[in-house]
PDB file of C-alpha atoms and ligand atoms in Angstrom:
ATOM      1  CA  MET A   1      -8.446 -26.216 -64.853  1.00 83.00           C
ATOM      2  CA  GLN A   2      -4.799 -27.372 -64.619  1.00 82.00           C
ATOM      3  CA  THR A   3      -4.284 -30.606 -66.311  1.00 90.00           C
ATOM      4  CA  GLY A   4      -0.937 -33.069 -66.513  1.00 88.00           C
ATOM      5  CA  THR A   5       0.253 -32.279 -63.048  1.00 92.00           C
ATOM      6  CA  ASN A   6       0.906 -34.391 -59.878  1.00 94.00           C
ATOM      7  CA  GLU A   7       0.130 -31.229 -57.665  1.00 94.00           C
ATOM      8  CA  ARG A   8      -2.014 -32.193 -54.553  1.00 94.00           C
ATOM      9  CA  PRO A   9      -1.877 -29.186 -52.441  1.00 92.00           C
ATOM     10  CA  GLY A  10      -3.931 -30.060 -49.685  1.00 94.00           C
ATOM     11  CA  LEU A  11      -1.755 -32.727 -48.614  1.00 97.00           C
ATOM     12  CA  PRO A  12       0.870 -32.123 -45.800  1.00 97.00           C
ATOM     13  CA  VAL A  13       4.575 -32.291 -46.760  1.00 98.00           C
ATOM     14  CA  ALA A  14       7.079 -34.571 -45.860  1.00 98.00           C
ATOM     15  CA  LEU A  15      10.912 -33.741 -46.130  1.00 98.00           C
ATOM     16  CA  VAL A  16      13.015 -36.431 -47.336  1.00 99.00           C
ATOM     17  CA  ILE A  17      16.338 -35.845 -46.538  1.00 98.00           C
ATOM     18  CA  GLY A  18      19.033 -37.936 -48.919  1.00 98.00           C
ATOM     19  CA  GLY A  19      18.074 -39.443 -52.120  1.00 98.00           C
ATOM     20  CA  GLY A  20      20.157 -42.601 -52.109  1.00 97.00           C
ATOM     21  CA  GLY A  21      18.715 -46.069 -51.791  1.00 97.00           C
ATOM     22  CA  MET A  22      16.395 -46.061 -48.558  1.00 98.00           C
ATOM     23  CA  GLY A  23      15.977 -42.284 -48.904  1.00 98.00           C
ATOM     24  CA  MET A  24      14.320 -42.829 -52.378  1.00 98.00           C
ATOM     25  CA  SER A  25      12.479 -45.889 -51.039  1.00 98.00           C
ATOM     26  CA  ALA A  26      11.054 -43.570 -48.218  1.00 98.00           C
ATOM     27  CA  ALA A  27      10.132 -40.814 -50.513  1.00 98.00           C
ATOM     28  CA  ARG A  28       8.038 -43.271 -52.834  1.00 98.00           C
ATOM     29  CA  ARG A  29       6.185 -44.397 -49.824  1.00 98.00           C
ATOM     30  CA  LEU A  30       5.546 -41.190 -48.107  1.00 98.00           C
ATOM     31  CA  GLY A  31       4.412 -39.938 -51.446  1.00 98.00           C
ATOM     32  CA  GLN A  32       1.397 -42.004 -51.197  1.00 98.00           C
ATOM     33  CA  SER A  33       0.176 -39.525 -48.584  1.00 98.00           C
ATOM     34  CA  HIS A  34       2.404 -36.496 -48.751  1.00 98.00           C
ATOM     35  CA  ARG A  35       3.829 -33.890 -50.894  1.00 98.00           C
ATOM     36  CA  VAL A  36       7.406 -34.909 -51.110  1.00 98.00           C
ATOM     37  CA  VAL A  37      10.344 -32.331 -50.607  1.00 98.00           C
ATOM     38  CA  LEU A  38      13.349 -34.307 -51.563  1.00 98.00           C
ATOM     39  CA  ALA A  39      16.623 -32.761 -50.481  1.00 98.00           C
ATOM     40  CA  SER A  40      20.042 -34.231 -51.349  1.00 98.00           C
ATOM     41  CA  GLN A  41      23.747 -33.163 -52.508  1.00 98.00           C
ATOM     42  CA  SER A  42      23.882 -34.354 -55.882  1.00 98.00           C
ATOM     43  CA  ALA A  43      21.971 -31.830 -58.611  1.00 97.00           C
ATOM     44  CA  ALA A  44      22.564 -34.140 -61.651  1.00 98.00           C
ATOM     45  CA  LYS A  45      20.969 -36.935 -59.389  1.00 98.00           C
ATOM     46  CA  ASN A  46      18.305 -35.076 -57.855  1.00 98.00           C
ATOM     47  CA  ALA A  47      16.634 -34.278 -61.681  1.00 98.00           C
ATOM     48  CA  VAL A  48      16.643 -38.014 -62.023  1.00 98.00           C
ATOM     49  CA  ARG A  49      15.209 -38.750 -58.825  1.00 98.00           C
ATOM     50  CA  GLU A  50      12.276 -35.993 -59.183  1.00 98.00           C
ATOM     51  CA  ALA A  51      11.466 -37.489 -62.521  1.00 98.00           C
ATOM     52  CA  ALA A  52      11.261 -40.881 -61.177  1.00 98.00           C
ATOM     53  CA  LEU A  53       9.111 -39.678 -58.331  1.00 98.00           C
ATOM     54  CA  ARG A  54       6.776 -37.625 -60.778  1.00 97.00           C
ATOM     55  CA  GLU A  55       6.334 -40.561 -63.081  1.00 97.00           C
ATOM     56  CA  ASP A  56       4.829 -42.809 -60.276  1.00 97.00           C
ATOM     57  CA  GLY A  57       2.174 -39.825 -59.827  1.00 97.00           C
ATOM     58  CA  ILE A  58       3.618 -38.520 -56.723  1.00 98.00           C
ATOM     59  CA  ASP A  59       3.317 -34.526 -56.182  1.00 98.00           C
ATOM     60  CA  ALA A  60       7.626 -34.111 -55.571  1.00 98.00           C
ATOM     61  CA  VAL A  61      10.250 -31.716 -55.906  1.00 98.00           C
ATOM     62  CA  ALA A  62      13.800 -32.170 -55.187  1.00 98.00           C
ATOM     63  CA  VAL A  63      16.191 -29.693 -54.049  1.00 98.00           C
ATOM     64  CA  GLN A  64      19.888 -29.559 -54.174  1.00 98.00           C
ATOM     65  CA  PHE A  65      21.335 -28.717 -50.573  1.00 98.00           C
ATOM     66  CA  ASP A  66      24.257 -29.664 -48.475  1.00 98.00           C
ATOM     67  CA  VAL A  67      23.600 -30.912 -44.844  1.00 98.00           C
ATOM     68  CA  THR A  68      26.586 -29.693 -43.493  1.00 98.00           C
ATOM     69  CA  ASP A  69      26.152 -25.965 -44.558  1.00 98.00           C
ATOM     70  CA  PRO A  70      23.915 -23.856 -42.394  1.00 98.00           C
ATOM     71  CA  ASP A  71      22.882 -21.549 -44.874  1.00 98.00           C
ATOM     72  CA  SER A  72      21.939 -24.560 -47.174  1.00 98.00           C
ATOM     73  CA  VAL A  73      19.685 -26.118 -44.295  1.00 98.00           C
ATOM     74  CA  ALA A  74      18.174 -22.557 -43.731  1.00 98.00           C
ATOM     75  CA  ARG A  75      17.102 -21.989 -47.408  1.00 98.00           C
ATOM     76  CA  LEU A  76      15.634 -25.787 -47.368  1.00 98.00           C
ATOM     77  CA  ALA A  77      13.620 -24.899 -44.166  1.00 98.00           C
ATOM     78  CA  GLY A  78      12.258 -21.595 -45.745  1.00 98.00           C
ATOM     79  CA  PHE A  79      11.674 -23.834 -49.408  1.00 98.00           C
ATOM     80  CA  THR A  80       9.817 -26.558 -47.173  1.00 98.00           C
ATOM     81  CA  ALA A  81       7.673 -24.135 -45.402  1.00 97.00           C
ATOM     82  CA  GLY A  82       6.625 -22.518 -48.301  1.00 96.00           C
ATOM     83  CA  ARG A  83       5.368 -25.968 -49.749  1.00 96.00           C
ATOM     84  CA  GLY A  84       2.900 -26.334 -46.905  1.00 95.00           C
ATOM     85  CA  PRO A  85       2.830 -27.712 -43.144  1.00 96.00           C
ATOM     86  CA  LEU A  86       5.686 -29.832 -42.253  1.00 98.00           C
ATOM     87  CA  ARG A  87       3.868 -33.228 -41.383  1.00 98.00           C
ATOM     88  CA  THR A  88       7.025 -35.628 -41.623  1.00 98.00           C
ATOM     89  CA  LEU A  89      10.911 -35.196 -41.884  1.00 99.00           C
ATOM     90  CA  ALA A  90      12.552 -38.356 -42.809  1.00 99.00           C
ATOM     91  CA  HIS A  91      16.622 -37.585 -42.514  1.00 98.00           C
ATOM     92  CA  VAL A  92      17.902 -40.694 -44.244  1.00 98.00           C
ATOM     93  CA  ALA A  93      21.333 -38.995 -45.532  1.00 98.00           C
ATOM     94  CA  GLY A  94      24.542 -40.364 -44.207  1.00 98.00           C
ATOM     95  CA  LEU A  95      28.006 -41.347 -45.062  1.00 97.00           C
ATOM     96  CA  SER A  96      29.361 -44.899 -44.395  1.00 93.00           C
ATOM     97  CA  PRO A  97      32.791 -45.519 -43.280  1.00 91.00           C
ATOM     98  CA  SER A  98      34.205 -46.346 -46.590  1.00 89.00           C
ATOM     99  CA  THR A  99      33.068 -43.027 -48.119  1.00 92.00           C
ATOM    100  CA  GLY A 100      34.343 -40.569 -46.148  1.00 95.00           C
ATOM    101  CA  ASP A 101      37.359 -39.631 -43.300  1.00 97.00           C
ATOM    102  CA  TRP A 102      37.026 -39.070 -39.634  1.00 98.00           C
ATOM    103  CA  ARG A 103      35.830 -35.381 -40.149  1.00 98.00           C
ATOM    104  CA  LEU A 104      33.684 -35.579 -43.224  1.00 98.00           C
ATOM    105  CA  ILE A 105      31.526 -38.730 -41.719  1.00 98.00           C
ATOM    106  CA  LEU A 106      30.786 -36.490 -38.216  1.00 98.00           C
ATOM    107  CA  SER A 107      30.112 -33.512 -40.548  1.00 98.00           C
ATOM    108  CA  VAL A 108      27.569 -35.207 -42.218  1.00 98.00           C
ATOM    109  CA  ASN A 109      26.521 -37.720 -40.107  1.00 98.00           C
ATOM    110  CA  LEU A 110      26.222 -35.742 -36.777  1.00 98.00           C
ATOM    111  CA  ILE A 111      26.563 -31.952 -37.495  1.00 98.00           C
ATOM    112  CA  GLY A 112      24.029 -32.349 -40.328  1.00 98.00           C
ATOM    113  CA  THR A 113      21.496 -34.026 -38.381  1.00 98.00           C
ATOM    114  CA  ALA A 114      21.515 -31.752 -35.805  1.00 98.00           C
ATOM    115  CA  LEU A 115      21.342 -28.735 -38.305  1.00 98.00           C
ATOM    116  CA  THR A 116      18.264 -30.309 -39.626  1.00 98.00           C
ATOM    117  CA  GLU A 117      16.792 -30.766 -36.389  1.00 98.00           C
ATOM    118  CA  ARG A 118      17.146 -27.631 -35.021  1.00 98.00           C
ATOM    119  CA  ALA A 119      15.576 -26.055 -38.616  1.00 98.00           C
ATOM    120  CA  CYS A 120      12.913 -28.511 -38.989  1.00 98.00           C
ATOM    121  CA  LEU A 121      11.895 -28.002 -35.272  1.00 98.00           C
ATOM    122  CA  GLU A 122      10.954 -24.262 -35.950  1.00 98.00           C
ATOM    123  CA  LEU A 123       8.469 -25.733 -38.546  1.00 98.00           C
ATOM    124  CA  ALA A 124       7.134 -28.640 -36.380  1.00 98.00           C
ATOM    125  CA  ALA A 125       3.294 -28.315 -35.159  1.00 98.00           C
ATOM    126  CA  PRO A 126       1.063 -30.706 -33.425  1.00 98.00           C
ATOM    127  CA  GLY A 127       1.265 -34.022 -35.209  1.00 98.00           C
ATOM    128  CA  THR A 128       4.620 -33.392 -37.064  1.00 98.00           C
ATOM    129  CA  ALA A 129       7.012 -36.365 -36.500  1.00 98.00           C
ATOM    130  CA  ALA A 130      10.848 -36.500 -36.892  1.00 99.00           C
ATOM    131  CA  VAL A 131      12.449 -39.807 -37.814  1.00 99.00           C
ATOM    132  CA  PHE A 132      16.271 -39.836 -38.281  1.00 99.00           C
ATOM    133  CA  VAL A 133      17.670 -42.803 -39.926  1.00 98.00           C
ATOM    134  CA  SER A 134      20.572 -43.964 -37.743  1.00 98.00           C
ATOM    135  CA  SER A 135      22.640 -47.525 -37.369  1.00 98.00           C
ATOM    136  CA  SER A 136      22.737 -50.902 -35.504  1.00 97.00           C
ATOM    137  CA  ALA A 137      26.630 -49.641 -35.433  1.00 96.00           C
ATOM    138  CA  GLY A 138      25.645 -47.032 -32.822  1.00 96.00           C
ATOM    139  CA  HIS A 139      24.290 -49.968 -30.646  1.00 96.00           C
ATOM    140  CA  LEU A 140      26.987 -52.786 -31.181  1.00 93.00           C
ATOM    141  CA  ALA A 141      29.953 -51.046 -29.821  1.00 84.00           C
ATOM    142  CA  GLU A 142      30.527 -49.649 -26.322  1.00 90.00           C
ATOM    143  CA  PRO A 143      29.089 -46.057 -25.578  1.00 94.00           C
ATOM    144  CA  PRO A 144      31.813 -43.596 -25.400  1.00 97.00           C
ATOM    145  CA  PRO A 145      32.787 -42.443 -21.874  1.00 97.00           C
ATOM    146  CA  ALA A 146      31.181 -39.085 -20.501  1.00 98.00           C
ATOM    147  CA  ASN A 147      33.619 -36.729 -21.354  1.00 98.00           C
ATOM    148  CA  VAL A 148      33.524 -37.732 -25.142  1.00 98.00           C
ATOM    149  CA  ALA A 149      29.587 -37.999 -24.735  1.00 98.00           C
ATOM    150  CA  ALA A 150      29.456 -34.187 -23.582  1.00 98.00           C
ATOM    151  CA  VAL A 151      31.560 -33.183 -26.859  1.00 98.00           C
ATOM    152  CA  LEU A 152      29.257 -35.283 -28.883  1.00 98.00           C
ATOM    153  CA  ASP A 153      26.093 -33.750 -27.425  1.00 98.00           C
ATOM    154  CA  ASP A 154      27.104 -30.125 -28.706  1.00 97.00           C
ATOM    155  CA  PRO A 155      28.131 -30.419 -32.335  1.00 98.00           C
ATOM    156  CA  LEU A 156      27.098 -26.977 -33.291  1.00 98.00           C
ATOM    157  CA  THR A 157      29.207 -24.718 -30.992  1.00 94.00           C
ATOM    158  CA  PRO A 158      32.461 -23.512 -32.891  1.00 95.00           C
ATOM    159  CA  GLY A 159      35.586 -25.504 -31.887  1.00 97.00           C
ATOM    160  CA  PHE A 160      33.831 -28.818 -32.189  1.00 98.00           C
ATOM    161  CA  PHE A 161      36.642 -31.050 -33.539  1.00 98.00           C
ATOM    162  CA  GLY A 162      39.381 -29.193 -31.683  1.00 98.00           C
ATOM    163  CA  ARG A 163      37.269 -30.297 -28.538  1.00 98.00           C
ATOM    164  CA  LEU A 164      37.029 -33.799 -29.764  1.00 98.00           C
ATOM    165  CA  ASN A 165      40.936 -33.805 -30.434  1.00 98.00           C
ATOM    166  CA  GLU A 166      41.142 -33.365 -26.898  1.00 98.00           C
ATOM    167  CA  VAL A 167      39.287 -36.465 -25.804  1.00 98.00           C
ATOM    168  CA  ILE A 168      39.929 -38.598 -28.623  1.00 98.00           C
ATOM    169  CA  PRO A 169      43.692 -39.905 -29.411  1.00 97.00           C
ATOM    170  CA  ALA A 170      44.317 -39.190 -32.972  1.00 96.00           C
ATOM    171  CA  GLY A 171      45.246 -42.861 -33.429  1.00 96.00           C
ATOM    172  CA  GLU A 172      41.238 -43.778 -32.904  1.00 96.00           C
ATOM    173  CA  GLN A 173      39.803 -40.838 -35.176  1.00 98.00           C
ATOM    174  CA  THR A 174      39.270 -43.501 -37.969  1.00 96.00           C
ATOM    175  CA  PRO A 175      36.544 -43.544 -40.695  1.00 95.00           C
ATOM    176  CA  LEU A 176      34.553 -46.707 -38.493  1.00 93.00           C
ATOM    177  CA  GLN A 177      34.919 -44.678 -35.565  1.00 96.00           C
ATOM    178  CA  ALA A 178      33.287 -41.681 -36.602  1.00 97.00           C
ATOM    179  CA  TYR A 179      30.580 -43.961 -37.966  1.00 96.00           C
ATOM    180  CA  ARG A 180      29.664 -45.325 -34.847  1.00 97.00           C
ATOM    181  CA  LEU A 181      30.350 -42.196 -32.714  1.00 98.00           C
ATOM    182  CA  SER A 182      28.015 -40.282 -34.828  1.00 98.00           C
ATOM    183  CA  LYS A 183      25.160 -43.095 -35.201  1.00 98.00           C
ATOM    184  CA  TRP A 184      25.326 -43.278 -31.413  1.00 98.00           C
ATOM    185  CA  ALA A 185      25.008 -39.454 -30.860  1.00 98.00           C
ATOM    186  CA  LEU A 186      22.154 -39.351 -33.214  1.00 98.00           C
ATOM    187  CA  ASN A 187      20.419 -41.595 -31.070  1.00 98.00           C
ATOM    188  CA  ARG A 188      21.166 -39.615 -27.912  1.00 98.00           C
ATOM    189  CA  MET A 189      20.337 -36.258 -29.806  1.00 98.00           C
ATOM    190  CA  CYS A 190      16.724 -37.748 -30.383  1.00 98.00           C
ATOM    191  CA  ARG A 191      16.029 -38.870 -26.603  1.00 98.00           C
ATOM    192  CA  ARG A 192      17.569 -35.310 -25.667  1.00 98.00           C
ATOM    193  CA  ARG A 193      15.587 -33.298 -27.784  1.00 98.00           C
ATOM    194  CA  ALA A 194      12.252 -35.202 -27.067  1.00 98.00           C
ATOM    195  CA  ALA A 195      11.023 -32.578 -24.884  1.00 98.00           C
ATOM    196  CA  ALA A 196      11.753 -29.626 -27.219  1.00 98.00           C
ATOM    197  CA  TRP A 197       9.692 -31.335 -29.720  1.00 98.00           C
ATOM    198  CA  GLY A 198       7.005 -32.565 -27.517  1.00 98.00           C
ATOM    199  CA  ALA A 199       6.739 -28.785 -26.580  1.00 98.00           C
ATOM    200  CA  ARG A 200       5.275 -28.250 -29.774  1.00 98.00           C
ATOM    201  CA  GLY A 201       3.044 -31.303 -30.085  1.00 98.00           C
ATOM    202  CA  ALA A 202       5.728 -32.936 -32.029  1.00 98.00           C
ATOM    203  CA  ARG A 203       7.767 -36.203 -31.955  1.00 99.00           C
ATOM    204  CA  ILE A 204      11.493 -37.055 -32.736  1.00 99.00           C
ATOM    205  CA  VAL A 205      12.591 -40.638 -33.314  1.00 99.00           C
ATOM    206  CA  SER A 206      15.435 -42.708 -34.577  1.00 98.00           C
ATOM    207  CA  MET A 207      15.547 -45.612 -36.694  1.00 98.00           C
ATOM    208  CA  SER A 208      18.509 -48.105 -36.497  1.00 98.00           C
ATOM    209  CA  PRO A 209      18.983 -50.200 -39.558  1.00 98.00           C
ATOM    210  CA  GLY A 210      21.127 -53.425 -39.642  1.00 97.00           C
ATOM    211  CA  PRO A 211      22.282 -54.608 -42.724  1.00 95.00           C
ATOM    212  CA  ILE A 212      20.116 -53.503 -45.550  1.00 97.00           C
ATOM    213  CA  ALA A 213      20.595 -54.215 -49.474  1.00 95.00           C
ATOM    214  CA  THR A 214      20.971 -50.743 -51.048  1.00 90.00           C
ATOM    215  CA  PRO A 215      24.141 -49.298 -52.766  1.00 89.00           C
ATOM    216  CA  MET A 216      25.683 -48.054 -49.785  1.00 86.00           C
ATOM    217  CA  GLY A 217      25.133 -51.509 -48.187  1.00 87.00           C
ATOM    218  CA  ALA A 218      26.854 -52.944 -51.136  1.00 88.00           C
ATOM    219  CA  ARG A 219      29.661 -50.894 -51.041  1.00 86.00           C
ATOM    220  CA  GLU A 220      30.545 -51.975 -47.110  1.00 84.00           C
ATOM    221  CA  LEU A 221      30.797 -55.419 -48.760  1.00 87.00           C
ATOM    222  CA  GLU A 222      33.507 -54.728 -50.904  1.00 87.00           C
ATOM    223  CA  GLY A 223      36.878 -54.453 -50.057  1.00 76.00           C
ATOM    224  CA  PRO A 224      38.993 -54.776 -46.394  1.00 74.00           C
ATOM    225  CA  SER A 225      35.476 -54.498 -44.563  1.00 76.00           C
ATOM    226  CA  ARG A 226      33.940 -57.441 -46.560  1.00 86.00           C
ATOM    227  CA  ALA A 227      35.078 -60.090 -44.411  1.00 86.00           C
ATOM    228  CA  VAL A 228      34.389 -58.638 -40.738  1.00 82.00           C
ATOM    229  CA  LYS A 229      30.801 -57.643 -42.073  1.00 86.00           C
ATOM    230  CA  LEU A 230      30.076 -61.113 -43.514  1.00 91.00           C
ATOM    231  CA  LYS A 231      31.413 -62.499 -40.270  1.00 90.00           C
ATOM    232  CA  LEU A 232      28.936 -60.249 -38.158  1.00 89.00           C
ATOM    233  CA  MET A 233      26.067 -61.062 -40.484  1.00 92.00           C
ATOM    234  CA  GLU A 234      26.876 -64.682 -39.955  1.00 94.00           C
ATOM    235  CA  ARG A 235      24.891 -64.256 -36.446  1.00 94.00           C
ATOM    236  CA  LEU A 236      21.935 -62.506 -37.581  1.00 97.00           C
ATOM    237  CA  PRO A 237      18.918 -64.047 -36.231  1.00 97.00           C
ATOM    238  CA  ILE A 238      16.929 -63.421 -39.714  1.00 98.00           C
ATOM    239  CA  ALA A 239      19.695 -64.626 -41.829  1.00 95.00           C
ATOM    240  CA  ARG A 240      19.899 -62.131 -44.706  1.00 96.00           C
ATOM    241  CA  GLU A 241      20.069 -58.465 -45.449  1.00 96.00           C
ATOM    242  CA  GLY A 242      17.067 -56.402 -45.022  1.00 98.00           C
ATOM    243  CA  THR A 243      15.322 -54.406 -47.617  1.00 98.00           C
ATOM    244  CA  MET A 244      14.849 -50.669 -48.350  1.00 98.00           C
ATOM    245  CA  VAL A 245      10.636 -52.012 -48.377  1.00 98.00           C
ATOM    246  CA  GLU A 246      11.572 -52.881 -44.815  1.00 98.00           C
ATOM    247  CA  THR A 247      13.175 -49.948 -43.751  1.00 98.00           C
ATOM    248  CA  ALA A 248      10.496 -47.571 -45.529  1.00 98.00           C
ATOM    249  CA  ASP A 249       7.673 -49.732 -43.618  1.00 98.00           C
ATOM    250  CA  ALA A 250       9.330 -48.636 -40.238  1.00 98.00           C
ATOM    251  CA  ILE A 251       9.887 -44.877 -41.359  1.00 99.00           C
ATOM    252  CA  GLU A 252       6.382 -44.966 -42.419  1.00 98.00           C
ATOM    253  CA  PHE A 253       4.876 -46.595 -39.012  1.00 98.00           C
ATOM    254  CA  LEU A 254       7.203 -43.981 -37.136  1.00 98.00           C
ATOM    255  CA  ALA A 255       5.824 -41.137 -38.783  1.00 98.00           C
ATOM    256  CA  SER A 256       2.185 -42.276 -38.491  1.00 98.00           C
ATOM    257  CA  ASP A 257      -0.611 -41.606 -35.809  1.00 97.00           C
ATOM    258  CA  LYS A 258       0.079 -45.313 -35.322  1.00 98.00           C
ATOM    259  CA  ALA A 259       3.197 -44.391 -33.412  1.00 98.00           C
ATOM    260  CA  SER A 260       1.481 -41.091 -31.834  1.00 98.00           C
ATOM    261  CA  TYR A 261       2.977 -42.075 -28.212  1.00 98.00           C
ATOM    262  CA  ILE A 262       6.330 -42.925 -29.513  1.00 98.00           C
ATOM    263  CA  THR A 263       8.864 -40.270 -28.943  1.00 98.00           C
ATOM    264  CA  GLY A 264      12.575 -39.739 -27.702  1.00 98.00           C
ATOM    265  CA  THR A 265      13.345 -43.299 -28.254  1.00 98.00           C
ATOM    266  CA  ASP A 266      15.155 -45.758 -30.942  1.00 98.00           C
ATOM    267  CA  LEU A 267      13.703 -48.638 -33.152  1.00 98.00           C
ATOM    268  CA  LEU A 268      16.306 -51.107 -34.209  1.00 98.00           C
ATOM    269  CA  VAL A 269      15.310 -52.525 -37.818  1.00 98.00           C
ATOM    270  CA  ASP A 270      18.135 -54.759 -37.768  1.00 98.00           C
ATOM    271  CA  GLY A 271      17.167 -58.595 -38.155  1.00 98.00           C
ATOM    272  CA  GLY A 272      18.212 -58.970 -34.427  1.00 98.00           C
ATOM    273  CA  ILE A 273      22.083 -58.242 -34.992  1.00 97.00           C
ATOM    274  CA  VAL A 274      22.251 -56.175 -31.422  1.00 97.00           C
ATOM    275  CA  ALA A 275      20.352 -58.852 -29.761  1.00 97.00           C
ATOM    276  CA  ALA A 276      22.622 -61.374 -31.122  1.00 96.00           C
ATOM    277  CA  THR A 277      25.544 -59.991 -30.590  1.00 93.00           C
ATOM    278  CA  ARG A 278      25.006 -57.809 -27.170  1.00 88.00           C
ATOM    279  CA  PRO A 279      22.378 -60.126 -25.424  1.00 80.00           C
ATOM    280  CA  ALA A 280      21.318 -58.105 -22.087  1.00 74.00           C
TER     281      ALA A 280
HETATM  282  N1  LIG B   1      22.675 -49.407 -46.066  1.00 94.97           N
HETATM  283  C1  LIG B   1      22.841 -49.970 -44.943  1.00 94.97           C
HETATM  284  O1  LIG B   1      23.421 -51.271 -44.967  1.00 94.97           O
HETATM  285  C2  LIG B   1      22.557 -49.178 -43.553  1.00 94.97           C
HETATM  286  C3  LIG B   1      22.781 -49.819 -42.652  1.00 94.97           C
HETATM  287  C4  LIG B   1      22.611 -49.022 -41.258  1.00 94.97           C
HETATM  288  C5  LIG B   1      22.270 -47.721 -41.462  1.00 94.97           C
HETATM  289  N2  LIG B   1      22.126 -46.794 -42.758  1.00 94.97           N
HETATM  290  C6  LIG B   1      22.166 -45.877 -42.782  1.00 94.97           C
HETATM  291  O2  LIG B   1      21.038 -45.595 -43.480  1.00 94.97           O
HETATM  292  C7  LIG B   1      21.127 -44.340 -44.342  1.00 94.97           C
HETATM  293  C8  LIG B   1      20.936 -44.273 -45.917  1.00 94.97           C
HETATM  294  O3  LIG B   1      21.727 -45.268 -46.245  1.00 94.97           O
HETATM  295  P1  LIG B   1      21.748 -45.661 -48.038  1.00 94.97           P
HETATM  296  O4  LIG B   1      22.079 -46.879 -47.829  1.00 94.97           O
HETATM  297  O5  LIG B   1      20.450 -45.059 -48.361  1.00 94.97           O
HETATM  298  O6  LIG B   1      22.929 -44.859 -48.227  1.00 94.97           O
HETATM  299  P2  LIG B   1      23.199 -44.104 -49.881  1.00 94.97           P
HETATM  300  O7  LIG B   1      22.572 -44.794 -50.888  1.00 94.97           O
HETATM  301  O8  LIG B   1      24.522 -43.955 -49.805  1.00 94.97           O
HETATM  302  O9  LIG B   1      22.401 -42.561 -49.367  1.00 94.97           O
HETATM  303  C9  LIG B   1      22.890 -41.597 -48.589  1.00 94.97           C
HETATM  304  C10 LIG B   1      22.470 -39.993 -49.257  1.00 94.97           C
HETATM  305  O10 LIG B   1      23.124 -39.033 -48.487  1.00 94.97           O
HETATM  306  C11 LIG B   1      23.317 -38.272 -49.133  1.00 94.97           C
HETATM  307  N3  LIG B   1      24.359 -37.048 -48.890  1.00 94.97           N
HETATM  308  C12 LIG B   1      25.836 -37.535 -48.372  1.00 94.97           C
HETATM  309  N4  LIG B   1      26.288 -36.455 -48.055  1.00 94.97           N
HETATM  310  C13 LIG B   1      25.595 -35.314 -48.024  1.00 94.97           C
HETATM  311  C14 LIG B   1      25.502 -34.127 -47.782  1.00 94.97           C
HETATM  312  N5  LIG B   1      26.431 -33.227 -47.520  1.00 94.97           N
HETATM  313  N6  LIG B   1      24.140 -33.265 -48.037  1.00 94.97           N
HETATM  314  C15 LIG B   1      23.164 -33.960 -48.312  1.00 94.97           C
HETATM  315  N7  LIG B   1      23.061 -35.170 -48.783  1.00 94.97           N
HETATM  316  C16 LIG B   1      24.205 -35.981 -48.577  1.00 94.97           C
HETATM  317  C17 LIG B   1      23.772 -38.316 -50.515  1.00 94.97           C
HETATM  318  O11 LIG B   1      23.261 -37.512 -51.739  1.00 94.97           O
HETATM  319  P3  LIG B   1      23.548 -37.478 -53.136  1.00 94.97           P
HETATM  320  O12 LIG B   1      23.404 -39.183 -53.769  1.00 94.97           O
HETATM  321  O13 LIG B   1      22.437 -36.733 -53.655  1.00 94.97           O
HETATM  322  O14 LIG B   1      25.230 -37.054 -53.289  1.00 94.97           O
HETATM  323  C18 LIG B   1      23.241 -40.136 -50.694  1.00 94.97           C
HETATM  324  O15 LIG B   1      22.155 -40.356 -51.606  1.00 94.97           O
HETATM  325  C19 LIG B   1      22.362 -43.645 -43.695  1.00 94.97           C
HETATM  326  O16 LIG B   1      22.109 -42.507 -42.553  1.00 94.97           O
HETATM  327  C20 LIG B   1      23.255 -44.704 -43.609  1.00 94.97           C
HETATM  328  O17 LIG B   1      24.159 -44.349 -42.167  1.00 94.97           O
HETATM  329  C21 LIG B   1      22.541 -47.686 -43.980  1.00 94.97           C
END
């Protein structure tokens, strides 16, 4: 008999992508009922994250990977399949406007999500649920015109950035615009891919947080964007930031059998900010 191990080979697998604030809270929660594969970019932080999850008694392994690299995503999918049947994908990784430029934000938030969506669809079976963490920012701006939407719908075809250059002037290619467009396109990807996931008896949804108290949320409250963000937050019907417990609640619900008839849609977990700023 093996002793001193958290191994629970009978549990289904949850793949959690992104080991930041929200990703770790999701891993802790899903780890109550799943074996967890936590995949994130920083090898050094991953070692600490794996140890922290294991200290909580969770059957967890952390894997270094880069969501923008197709080979890295393929290796991760193979590793995950080797751990057992994929029950839950929680794709949480993302860059905020202050942590990247136009190209990097679109690469991580849009190309990266499309790569994991395609790879994990291959692992999906009846009962599998995929939850992609998006943002209320995708709802707050006007939707882009049809020619921009058509390019955003197809981020994995070579020449993506060249085609974007043809429809979005260079002067509009800001980090904030990359963030808004990537999250708008992510919500749309989950709608457009519902049929493909449904064909496997599986579900795909997005979850759009408003301002959440995470290290990323705190970074966005520093520097030049602080005043703009605080002004927006003054309009929150629930007059505070959300917490990582509340986003983990939403991810857990959307991934669970309680949400078994929910697919191809988005759940706002935003304290009502979209309702307050874009009524009707
Ligand atoms: N916090 C908020 O107020 C808020 C509001 C709305 C939406 N969101 C969304 O919620 C999600 C999580 O936010 P958070 O606050 O938890 O952010 P966070 O703490 O900054 O975590 C983001 C994680 O993404 C990972 N990542 C970045 N680039 C990657 C890459 N190329 N390959 C693999 N992993 C990569 C990072 O991994 P390493 O640490 O391993 O480098 C980081 O841990 C994001 O999608 C964000 O857009 C957040």
